[in-house]
């Protein structure tokens, strides 16, 4: 899919339906004496509902649909007939979508499962008909309740991709090449920065028919948390990854410093990201002379499991998958 079709942020105006008015009606039938109030209730207005769909991966279908309105409920009728409910409007969204109130920033809903439904705005309740107001002292009530108005709000829908492993690294760290080798994903690969302009997902096959989902997040640069480079646009996708796999090229002058820079950008964006389990892959080892692993210990960040890989030569990939699977198993315990 073209990169321009990946939409992970939309702002829409939604309005639930108003409730129908209750009926003020009196029974009038031939040969029936002592007719009384028999006004029915109004119908409920339509809800605005978010529904998760595993078939969607972008909010493109909502980009040009700025106003979404549910239908009102019908008014009640005589004979204690309740008005019809307004039709609900179901908005299908990809898994990982968060809905926030545009003005207050309040989180209204979060969709994480296929088929999950959450009412974003409730339709107005239907009014009570005059049949509800009859009593021994008021036998002919000439009053019925109007329906409640619907609700209206500007809502921000924000997609945060769901993945088991998120690749974190500077542009040209080899993340796209790694994803293309270990999965069937086909991200753009070139020898210039920011070749990946949208997140890419790939399913990585593991032993005994097991698998996990890997996400290639567009390259972070120093200052991304302040809006530099691609800025905050794609950092939100890292929040949903169970494990963060930092990718640092072997050609980097200081592996530990590059790792700390990446870690600092995540810390400034959202300190909670540091609570996720982290792994480190030193990539592109095919571009340097043979590594004497006993001499590079001091260059590695302390306390993080590390593996040396070459996606081109498919070197170290089995060890990388084993490391990821062990980490995933730990996070699920």
mmCIF file of C-alpha atoms in Angstrom:
data_model
loop_
_atom_site.group_PDB
_atom_site.id
_atom_site.type_symbol
_atom_site.label_atom_id
_atom_site.label_comp_id
_atom_site.label_asym_id
_atom_site.label_seq_id
_atom_site.Cartn_x
_atom_site.Cartn_y
_atom_site.Cartn_z
ATOM 1 C CA UNK A 1 0.000 0.000 0.000
ATOM 2 C CA UNK A 2 1.294 3.449 -0.832
ATOM 3 C CA UNK A 3 2.745 5.311 2.093
ATOM 4 C CA UNK A 4 0.288 8.176 1.597
ATOM 5 C CA UNK A 5 -2.512 5.721 2.388
ATOM 6 C CA UNK A 6 -1.246 5.008 5.890
ATOM 7 C CA UNK A 7 -3.354 7.296 8.061
ATOM 8 C CA UNK A 8 -2.932 6.887 11.821
ATOM 9 C CA UNK A 9 -4.560 10.130 13.016
ATOM 10 C CA UNK A 10 -7.961 11.613 12.186
ATOM 11 C CA UNK A 11 -10.246 14.167 13.808
ATOM 12 C CA UNK A 12 -13.953 13.642 13.304
ATOM 13 C CA UNK A 13 -17.200 15.185 14.506
ATOM 14 C CA UNK A 14 -19.677 12.635 15.853
ATOM 15 C CA UNK A 15 -23.259 13.151 16.976
ATOM 16 C CA UNK A 16 -25.557 10.577 18.518
ATOM 17 C CA UNK A 17 -29.276 10.598 17.781
ATOM 18 C CA UNK A 18 -31.835 12.436 19.896
ATOM 19 C CA UNK A 19 -34.489 10.437 21.693
ATOM 20 C CA UNK A 20 -38.025 10.486 20.338
ATOM 21 C CA UNK A 21 -40.709 12.415 22.209
ATOM 22 C CA UNK A 22 -43.277 10.597 24.294
ATOM 23 C CA UNK A 23 -46.833 10.656 23.006
ATOM 24 C CA UNK A 24 -49.655 12.614 24.641
ATOM 25 C CA UNK A 25 -52.608 10.573 23.472
ATOM 26 C CA UNK A 26 -56.004 9.602 24.838
ATOM 27 C CA UNK A 27 -57.872 6.467 24.004
ATOM 28 C CA UNK A 28 -60.923 7.222 21.890
ATOM 29 C CA UNK A 29 -62.822 4.202 20.642
ATOM 30 C CA UNK A 30 -66.437 3.600 19.774
ATOM 31 C CA UNK A 31 -68.326 1.562 22.386
ATOM 32 C CA UNK A 32 -65.459 2.005 24.870
ATOM 33 C CA UNK A 33 -66.317 4.361 27.669
ATOM 34 C CA UNK A 34 -63.950 5.932 30.102
ATOM 35 C CA UNK A 35 -61.056 6.150 27.651
ATOM 36 C CA UNK A 36 -57.818 7.280 29.272
ATOM 37 C CA UNK A 37 -54.248 8.253 28.481
ATOM 38 C CA UNK A 38 -52.378 5.714 26.367
ATOM 39 C CA UNK A 39 -49.473 7.656 24.923
ATOM 40 C CA UNK A 40 -46.397 5.487 24.209
ATOM 41 C CA UNK A 41 -42.760 6.235 24.915
ATOM 42 C CA UNK A 42 -40.355 7.691 22.398
ATOM 43 C CA UNK A 43 -37.570 5.528 20.965
ATOM 44 C CA UNK A 44 -33.921 5.824 21.952
ATOM 45 C CA UNK A 45 -31.640 7.783 19.650
ATOM 46 C CA UNK A 46 -28.892 5.971 17.785
ATOM 47 C CA UNK A 47 -25.529 5.348 19.467
ATOM 48 C CA UNK A 48 -22.121 6.108 17.958
ATOM 49 C CA UNK A 49 -20.163 2.865 18.342
ATOM 50 C CA UNK A 50 -16.501 2.012 17.713
ATOM 51 C CA UNK A 51 -15.837 -1.543 16.541
ATOM 52 C CA UNK A 52 -12.488 -3.266 16.152
ATOM 53 C CA UNK A 53 -11.696 -4.897 12.815
ATOM 54 C CA UNK A 54 -8.659 -7.057 12.189
ATOM 55 C CA UNK A 55 -9.133 -6.428 8.458
ATOM 56 C CA UNK A 56 -8.155 -2.773 8.810
ATOM 57 C CA UNK A 57 -4.683 -1.399 9.460
ATOM 58 C CA UNK A 58 -5.205 2.305 8.767
ATOM 59 C CA UNK A 59 -7.759 5.069 9.397
ATOM 60 C CA UNK A 60 -7.784 6.023 5.712
ATOM 61 C CA UNK A 61 -11.517 5.290 5.352
ATOM 62 C CA UNK A 62 -12.255 8.053 7.895
ATOM 63 C CA UNK A 63 -9.920 10.681 6.486
ATOM 64 C CA UNK A 64 -12.580 12.364 4.348
ATOM 65 C CA UNK A 65 -15.591 11.508 6.523
ATOM 66 C CA UNK A 66 -15.439 14.360 9.002
ATOM 67 C CA UNK A 67 -19.060 14.341 10.218
ATOM 68 C CA UNK A 68 -20.813 11.180 11.404
ATOM 69 C CA UNK A 69 -24.361 11.401 12.705
ATOM 70 C CA UNK A 70 -26.708 8.751 14.102
ATOM 71 C CA UNK A 71 -30.440 8.904 13.474
ATOM 72 C CA UNK A 72 -32.938 10.085 16.112
ATOM 73 C CA UNK A 73 -35.528 7.856 17.733
ATOM 74 C CA UNK A 74 -39.126 7.998 16.560
ATOM 75 C CA UNK A 75 -41.848 9.575 18.679
ATOM 76 C CA UNK A 76 -44.225 7.349 20.657
ATOM 77 C CA UNK A 77 -47.776 6.752 19.485
ATOM 78 C CA UNK A 78 -51.197 6.084 20.945
ATOM 79 C CA UNK A 79 -52.095 2.639 22.125
ATOM 80 C CA UNK A 80 -48.954 2.620 24.245
ATOM 81 C CA UNK A 81 -46.865 2.046 21.133
ATOM 82 C CA UNK A 82 -43.177 2.813 21.674
ATOM 83 C CA UNK A 83 -41.385 4.669 18.910
ATOM 84 C CA UNK A 84 -38.659 2.910 16.941
ATOM 85 C CA UNK A 85 -35.056 3.309 18.094
ATOM 86 C CA UNK A 86 -32.720 5.339 15.918
ATOM 87 C CA UNK A 87 -30.208 3.318 13.924
ATOM 88 C CA UNK A 88 -26.800 3.031 15.571
ATOM 89 C CA UNK A 89 -23.740 4.068 13.592
ATOM 90 C CA UNK A 90 -20.859 1.602 13.843
ATOM 91 C CA UNK A 91 -17.426 2.985 13.008
ATOM 92 C CA UNK A 92 -14.952 0.217 12.228
ATOM 93 C CA UNK A 93 -11.365 0.948 13.212
ATOM 94 C CA UNK A 94 -8.081 -1.011 13.258
ATOM 95 C CA UNK A 95 -6.985 -2.789 16.405
ATOM 96 C CA UNK A 96 -4.938 -0.453 18.556
ATOM 97 C CA UNK A 97 -7.120 2.619 17.958
ATOM 98 C CA UNK A 98 -7.536 5.087 20.819
ATOM 99 C CA UNK A 99 -10.347 7.670 20.870
ATOM 100 C CA UNK A 100 -9.777 10.937 22.735
ATOM 101 C CA UNK A 101 -11.967 13.981 23.249
ATOM 102 C CA UNK A 102 -10.444 16.694 21.073
ATOM 103 C CA UNK A 103 -11.010 19.513 23.575
ATOM 104 C CA UNK A 104 -10.307 17.875 26.925
ATOM 105 C CA UNK A 105 -7.894 15.151 25.837
ATOM 106 C CA UNK A 106 -9.916 12.612 27.842
ATOM 107 C CA UNK A 107 -9.528 9.025 26.661
ATOM 108 C CA UNK A 108 -12.966 7.854 25.592
ATOM 109 C CA UNK A 109 -12.290 4.367 24.227
ATOM 110 C CA UNK A 110 -9.536 1.932 23.313
ATOM 111 C CA UNK A 111 -9.986 -0.881 20.784
ATOM 112 C CA UNK A 112 -7.638 -3.851 21.087
ATOM 113 C CA UNK A 113 -9.665 -6.911 19.994
ATOM 114 C CA UNK A 114 -11.363 -7.969 16.783
ATOM 115 C CA UNK A 115 -15.132 -7.466 17.065
ATOM 116 C CA UNK A 116 -14.834 -5.410 20.260
ATOM 117 C CA UNK A 117 -17.519 -2.713 20.455
ATOM 118 C CA UNK A 118 -17.525 0.378 22.658
ATOM 119 C CA UNK A 119 -20.246 3.025 22.699
ATOM 120 C CA UNK A 120 -18.499 6.317 22.038
ATOM 121 C CA UNK A 121 -21.585 8.525 22.423
ATOM 122 C CA UNK A 122 -24.896 7.316 23.801
ATOM 123 C CA UNK A 123 -28.088 8.178 21.992
ATOM 124 C CA UNK A 124 -30.634 10.299 23.839
ATOM 125 C CA UNK A 125 -33.285 8.471 25.848
ATOM 126 C CA UNK A 126 -36.818 8.493 24.527
ATOM 127 C CA UNK A 127 -39.397 10.553 26.416
ATOM 128 C CA UNK A 128 -42.157 8.948 28.483
ATOM 129 C CA UNK A 129 -45.677 9.043 27.120
ATOM 130 C CA UNK A 130 -48.572 10.449 29.142
ATOM 131 C CA UNK A 131 -49.616 6.911 30.083
ATOM 132 C CA UNK A 132 -46.837 7.034 32.724
ATOM 133 C CA UNK A 133 -48.313 10.103 34.412
ATOM 134 C CA UNK A 134 -51.848 8.892 35.113
ATOM 135 C CA UNK A 135 -52.868 8.470 38.730
ATOM 136 C CA UNK A 136 -55.977 8.338 40.868
ATOM 137 C CA UNK A 137 -55.846 12.083 41.331
ATOM 138 C CA UNK A 138 -54.771 12.937 37.770
ATOM 139 C CA UNK A 139 -56.679 10.757 35.397
ATOM 140 C CA UNK A 140 -56.189 12.825 32.248
ATOM 141 C CA UNK A 141 -52.533 13.970 32.213
ATOM 142 C CA UNK A 142 -51.985 16.331 29.313
ATOM 143 C CA UNK A 143 -48.200 16.035 29.477
ATOM 144 C CA UNK A 144 -45.617 13.787 27.817
ATOM 145 C CA UNK A 145 -41.869 13.892 28.207
ATOM 146 C CA UNK A 146 -39.712 15.160 25.355
ATOM 147 C CA UNK A 147 -36.811 12.991 24.246
ATOM 148 C CA UNK A 148 -33.277 13.704 25.433
ATOM 149 C CA UNK A 149 -31.008 15.430 22.937
ATOM 150 C CA UNK A 150 -28.141 13.506 21.400
ATOM 151 C CA UNK A 151 -24.508 14.112 22.287
ATOM 152 C CA UNK A 152 -21.970 15.772 20.016
ATOM 153 C CA UNK A 153 -18.182 15.910 20.204
ATOM 154 C CA UNK A 154 -15.047 16.328 18.161
ATOM 155 C CA UNK A 155 -13.082 13.132 18.607
ATOM 156 C CA UNK A 156 -9.475 12.300 17.765
ATOM 157 C CA UNK A 157 -8.847 8.747 16.619
ATOM 158 C CA UNK A 158 -5.235 7.717 16.999
ATOM 159 C CA UNK A 159 -3.827 4.404 15.814
ATOM 160 C CA UNK A 160 -1.072 2.724 17.801
ATOM 161 C CA UNK A 161 0.047 -0.436 16.051
ATOM 162 C CA UNK A 162 -0.086 -3.656 18.031
ATOM 163 C CA UNK A 163 3.074 -5.752 17.769
ATOM 164 C CA UNK A 164 5.135 -8.084 19.902
ATOM 165 C CA UNK A 165 8.466 -6.521 18.979
ATOM 166 C CA UNK A 166 9.153 -2.944 17.933
ATOM 167 C CA UNK A 167 12.367 -2.047 16.116
ATOM 168 C CA UNK A 168 13.944 1.131 17.462
ATOM 169 C CA UNK A 169 16.910 2.753 15.781
ATOM 170 C CA UNK A 170 18.296 5.655 13.822
ATOM 171 C CA UNK A 171 17.642 5.892 10.071
ATOM 172 C CA UNK A 172 19.715 3.404 8.061
ATOM 173 C CA UNK A 173 20.338 1.189 11.076
ATOM 174 C CA UNK A 174 19.231 -1.845 9.067
ATOM 175 C CA UNK A 175 15.738 -2.235 10.567
ATOM 176 C CA UNK A 176 13.923 -2.510 7.224
ATOM 177 C CA UNK A 177 16.407 -5.038 5.883
ATOM 178 C CA UNK A 178 16.042 -7.112 9.032
ATOM 179 C CA UNK A 179 12.243 -7.103 8.793
ATOM 180 C CA UNK A 180 12.314 -8.039 5.112
ATOM 181 C CA UNK A 181 14.590 -11.023 5.795
ATOM 182 C CA UNK A 182 12.840 -12.499 8.838
ATOM 183 C CA UNK A 183 9.271 -11.943 7.564
ATOM 184 C CA UNK A 184 7.299 -11.562 4.340
ATOM 185 C CA UNK A 185 7.046 -7.788 4.747
ATOM 186 C CA UNK A 186 8.447 -5.689 1.878
ATOM 187 C CA UNK A 187 9.530 -2.338 3.314
ATOM 188 C CA UNK A 188 11.421 0.103 1.109
ATOM 189 C CA UNK A 189 15.177 -0.324 1.420
ATOM 190 C CA UNK A 190 17.735 2.193 0.167
ATOM 191 C CA UNK A 191 21.048 3.779 1.146
ATOM 192 C CA UNK A 192 19.569 7.096 2.269
ATOM 193 C CA UNK A 193 17.884 8.138 5.536
ATOM 194 C CA UNK A 194 14.152 7.871 6.200
ATOM 195 C CA UNK A 195 13.410 5.237 3.585
ATOM 196 C CA UNK A 196 10.690 3.991 5.928
ATOM 197 C CA UNK A 197 8.031 6.696 6.091
ATOM 198 C CA UNK A 198 5.271 4.571 7.617
ATOM 199 C CA UNK A 199 5.363 1.737 10.162
ATOM 200 C CA UNK A 200 5.676 -1.735 8.677
ATOM 201 C CA UNK A 201 4.403 -4.952 10.234
ATOM 202 C CA UNK A 202 5.690 -8.456 9.572
ATOM 203 C CA UNK A 203 4.917 -11.883 11.016
ATOM 204 C CA UNK A 204 8.107 -13.722 11.962
ATOM 205 C CA UNK A 205 7.969 -17.527 11.874
ATOM 206 C CA UNK A 206 9.571 -19.344 14.797
ATOM 207 C CA UNK A 207 10.052 -22.974 15.776
ATOM 208 C CA UNK A 208 7.160 -25.450 16.069
ATOM 209 C CA UNK A 209 4.814 -23.262 14.043
ATOM 210 C CA UNK A 210 5.058 -20.414 16.534
ATOM 211 C CA UNK A 211 5.279 -16.816 15.377
ATOM 212 C CA UNK A 212 5.382 -13.239 16.579
ATOM 213 C CA UNK A 213 4.681 -9.828 15.053
ATOM 214 C CA UNK A 214 7.532 -7.395 14.430
ATOM 215 C CA UNK A 215 7.041 -3.685 13.688
ATOM 216 C CA UNK A 216 9.540 -1.450 11.934
ATOM 217 C CA UNK A 217 9.016 2.058 13.315
ATOM 218 C CA UNK A 218 10.304 4.927 11.114
ATOM 219 C CA UNK A 219 13.767 6.078 12.160
ATOM 220 C CA UNK A 220 14.225 8.181 15.263
ATOM 221 C CA UNK A 221 16.824 10.930 15.381
ATOM 222 C CA UNK A 222 18.191 12.921 18.277
ATOM 223 C CA UNK A 223 15.531 15.485 19.132
ATOM 224 C CA UNK A 224 12.633 13.407 17.812
ATOM 225 C CA UNK A 225 10.762 13.891 21.097
ATOM 226 C CA UNK A 226 10.879 17.651 20.395
ATOM 227 C CA UNK A 227 9.547 17.206 16.871
ATOM 228 C CA UNK A 228 12.744 16.875 14.827
ATOM 229 C CA UNK A 229 12.918 14.534 11.855
ATOM 230 C CA UNK A 230 9.671 12.586 11.692
ATOM 231 C CA UNK A 231 9.136 13.805 15.236
ATOM 232 C CA UNK A 232 6.360 12.495 17.424
ATOM 233 C CA UNK A 233 4.352 11.203 14.505
ATOM 234 C CA UNK A 234 5.374 7.572 14.887
ATOM 235 C CA UNK A 235 6.720 7.390 18.431
ATOM 236 C CA UNK A 236 3.177 6.576 19.575
ATOM 237 C CA UNK A 237 3.390 3.188 17.852
ATOM 238 C CA UNK A 238 6.203 2.096 20.161
ATOM 239 C CA UNK A 239 3.856 2.338 23.151
ATOM 240 C CA UNK A 240 1.980 -0.806 22.115
ATOM 241 C CA UNK A 241 4.988 -3.087 21.518
ATOM 242 C CA UNK A 242 5.640 -5.707 24.177
ATOM 243 C CA UNK A 243 9.404 -5.679 23.618
ATOM 244 C CA UNK A 244 11.693 -3.008 22.202
ATOM 245 C CA UNK A 245 14.530 -4.247 19.992
ATOM 246 C CA UNK A 246 17.148 -1.532 19.629
ATOM 247 C CA UNK A 247 19.096 -1.778 16.388
ATOM 248 C CA UNK A 248 22.554 -0.157 16.299
ATOM 249 C CA UNK A 249 24.803 -0.626 13.246
ATOM 250 C CA UNK A 250 28.249 -2.084 13.835
ATOM 251 C CA UNK A 251 29.682 0.842 11.843
ATOM 252 C CA UNK A 252 28.600 3.290 14.563
ATOM 253 C CA UNK A 253 31.472 5.030 16.343
ATOM 254 C CA UNK A 254 30.007 4.424 19.802
ATOM 255 C CA UNK A 255 27.411 1.689 20.210
ATOM 256 C CA UNK A 256 26.621 2.517 23.834
ATOM 257 C CA UNK A 257 26.238 6.247 23.141
ATOM 258 C CA UNK A 258 23.872 5.615 20.222
ATOM 259 C CA UNK A 259 21.795 3.288 22.368
ATOM 260 C CA UNK A 260 21.626 5.878 25.176
ATOM 261 C CA UNK A 261 20.545 8.565 22.705
ATOM 262 C CA UNK A 262 17.693 6.392 21.501
ATOM 263 C CA UNK A 263 16.743 5.538 25.056
ATOM 264 C CA UNK A 264 16.742 9.213 26.022
ATOM 265 C CA UNK A 265 14.334 10.103 23.207
ATOM 266 C CA UNK A 266 11.910 7.445 24.426
ATOM 267 C CA UNK A 267 12.341 8.658 27.996
ATOM 268 C CA UNK A 268 11.457 12.240 27.052
ATOM 269 C CA UNK A 269 8.464 11.118 25.000
ATOM 270 C CA UNK A 270 7.024 8.719 27.571
ATOM 271 C CA UNK A 271 9.025 7.535 30.617
ATOM 272 C CA UNK A 272 6.790 4.452 30.881
ATOM 273 C CA UNK A 273 8.420 3.077 27.729
ATOM 274 C CA UNK A 274 11.522 2.350 29.795
ATOM 275 C CA UNK A 275 9.533 -0.233 31.746
ATOM 276 C CA UNK A 276 9.349 -2.450 28.652
ATOM 277 C CA UNK A 277 11.869 -5.225 28.187
ATOM 278 C CA UNK A 278 14.701 -4.162 25.897
ATOM 279 C CA UNK A 279 17.023 -6.110 23.606
ATOM 280 C CA UNK A 280 19.922 -4.905 21.473
ATOM 281 C CA UNK A 281 20.975 -6.051 18.026
ATOM 282 C CA UNK A 282 24.293 -4.881 16.589
ATOM 283 C CA UNK A 283 23.491 -4.953 12.866
ATOM 284 C CA UNK A 284 25.509 -4.828 9.659
ATOM 285 C CA UNK A 285 28.429 -6.830 11.055
ATOM 286 C CA UNK A 286 29.177 -7.813 7.441
ATOM 287 C CA UNK A 287 30.457 -4.243 6.864
ATOM 288 C CA UNK A 288 33.299 -4.442 9.380
ATOM 289 C CA UNK A 289 36.258 -6.688 9.900
ATOM 290 C CA UNK A 290 35.786 -9.870 11.854
ATOM 291 C CA UNK A 291 34.728 -9.039 15.385
ATOM 292 C CA UNK A 292 36.832 -10.092 18.336
ATOM 293 C CA UNK A 293 33.919 -10.423 20.746
ATOM 294 C CA UNK A 294 36.208 -10.513 23.759
ATOM 295 C CA UNK A 295 37.367 -6.968 23.029
ATOM 296 C CA UNK A 296 33.996 -5.300 22.418
ATOM 297 C CA UNK A 297 32.404 -5.946 25.806
ATOM 298 C CA UNK A 298 33.276 -2.439 26.988
ATOM 299 C CA UNK A 299 31.558 -0.930 23.930
ATOM 300 C CA UNK A 300 28.220 -2.580 24.714
ATOM 301 C CA UNK A 301 25.516 -1.010 26.908
ATOM 302 C CA UNK A 302 25.436 -2.617 30.310
ATOM 303 C CA UNK A 303 22.619 -4.882 31.396
ATOM 304 C CA UNK A 304 20.885 -5.453 28.057
ATOM 305 C CA UNK A 305 20.873 -8.786 26.172
ATOM 306 C CA UNK A 306 22.801 -8.290 22.939
ATOM 307 C CA UNK A 307 23.168 -10.219 19.706
ATOM 308 C CA UNK A 308 25.328 -9.537 16.629
ATOM 309 C CA UNK A 309 23.533 -9.915 13.295
ATOM 310 C CA UNK A 310 23.878 -9.460 9.550
ATOM 311 C CA UNK A 311 20.546 -9.484 7.733
ATOM 312 C CA UNK A 312 22.320 -9.648 4.355
ATOM 313 C CA UNK A 313 24.281 -12.747 5.307
ATOM 314 C CA UNK A 314 21.475 -14.007 7.570
ATOM 315 C CA UNK A 315 23.998 -14.306 10.335
ATOM 316 C CA UNK A 316 22.852 -14.338 13.963
ATOM 317 C CA UNK A 317 19.145 -14.330 13.040
ATOM 318 C CA UNK A 318 18.413 -17.654 14.723
ATOM 319 C CA UNK A 319 20.037 -16.382 17.921
ATOM 320 C CA UNK A 320 18.022 -13.156 17.608
ATOM 321 C CA UNK A 321 14.717 -15.043 17.283
ATOM 322 C CA UNK A 322 15.616 -17.186 20.293
ATOM 323 C CA UNK A 323 16.383 -14.063 22.314
ATOM 324 C CA UNK A 324 13.099 -12.429 21.300
ATOM 325 C CA UNK A 325 11.042 -15.537 22.042
ATOM 326 C CA UNK A 326 12.552 -15.918 25.504
ATOM 327 C CA UNK A 327 11.801 -12.266 26.219
ATOM 328 C CA UNK A 328 8.219 -12.638 24.980
ATOM 329 C CA UNK A 329 7.747 -15.675 27.191
ATOM 330 C CA UNK A 330 8.970 -13.715 30.205
ATOM 331 C CA UNK A 331 6.634 -10.772 29.539
ATOM 332 C CA UNK A 332 3.608 -13.103 29.367
ATOM 333 C CA UNK A 333 4.335 -14.705 32.738
#
